[in-house]
């Protein structure tokens, strides 16, 4: 579509390629298209850095996603008593750069941190053909963590308010992100978040 739209570009006009997922592979069609643009936009600092390496002669800007479907009421911050299980949730596609598998691998170490036990982890999201859900479920079973971790798979937006009402903390251990909608949704429901600097 980018190349088609170039036909309608006025003299002096600029063509911009906005990468919304990750830096295209050098031999891909997306990489060839981006090379014909005047400037590039990455959705995170990491993606922008990779774009600069791939296209050293093109200017690159980082612009995270800033989206909303409508007005949201001011969230009521959830209060948590110091007794009982801490319910932690991960939301997102089950893909390598979001590292839900790393979260499962580190879970036993995390729950040994003073004040963070007892805790349970619920993972929500589809794997879209990556096979990661089955890998994570196997990891949970092999580690004997079925009573502490559940991998639920896909969820609908209608289910989200109910899930977040049962959640004390949302975590996102991603290597890179733009503006993760899962964190925005958690904040909209007054649920605290812990995320990597991605």
Phi, psi and omega in degrees: 000323179302313183293323177298316182293334178301333179299334185259005181286127178289159175304131181085353179288162181241139176254129183240134175254121180252110179275117187260355179240278180215165183302131181296150176293142186306328183263014184271164175298320180300321179294321179294322178293312182301326180297338181267002181272167177271333178204165185232151176234130174252153183270000177203165179298321181296312180297318179298320178299318179292323177296319179297322178293320182284327183232071185297340182268356182255140174290140181234133177239146177258122176225108177288162178294136174228084187234152174203144181273345180175183180295140175240138176293158176299128183290149173267118182295130180287141175254145182232127175284161182279000178251155178094174183283137175273120182265113183252140180228145171245133176237136175149171177297140178277082181230160188303316186288344176274345173055044174296330178295323177296321178299316179295316180300324184269357190303313182298322178293318181296321183284357174270353177292129181307133179088354182247036179208142000285148179216154174227155183238129174242126180253127181237131176147151179273161179257354173048046175088002181279338183080005185292329180300313179295322177298317181293317178298322176295318178300317180299315182294313180299327181275355181068034184254020183301332180278347183249334185228134174230131175257107188275337186084205185296154177220159179258159178298332178294330180281339189303312180302320179294317179298313183291335177291337179262003187252133179265335186206133175254132181239148177215103183267033187297150171284323177208151180206166167267255169243100186296122181296330180299325179286322177297316180297320178299314180297324179297334180258009176074021181263127179298155181231152169229125183218159174291168182287359175299000000 
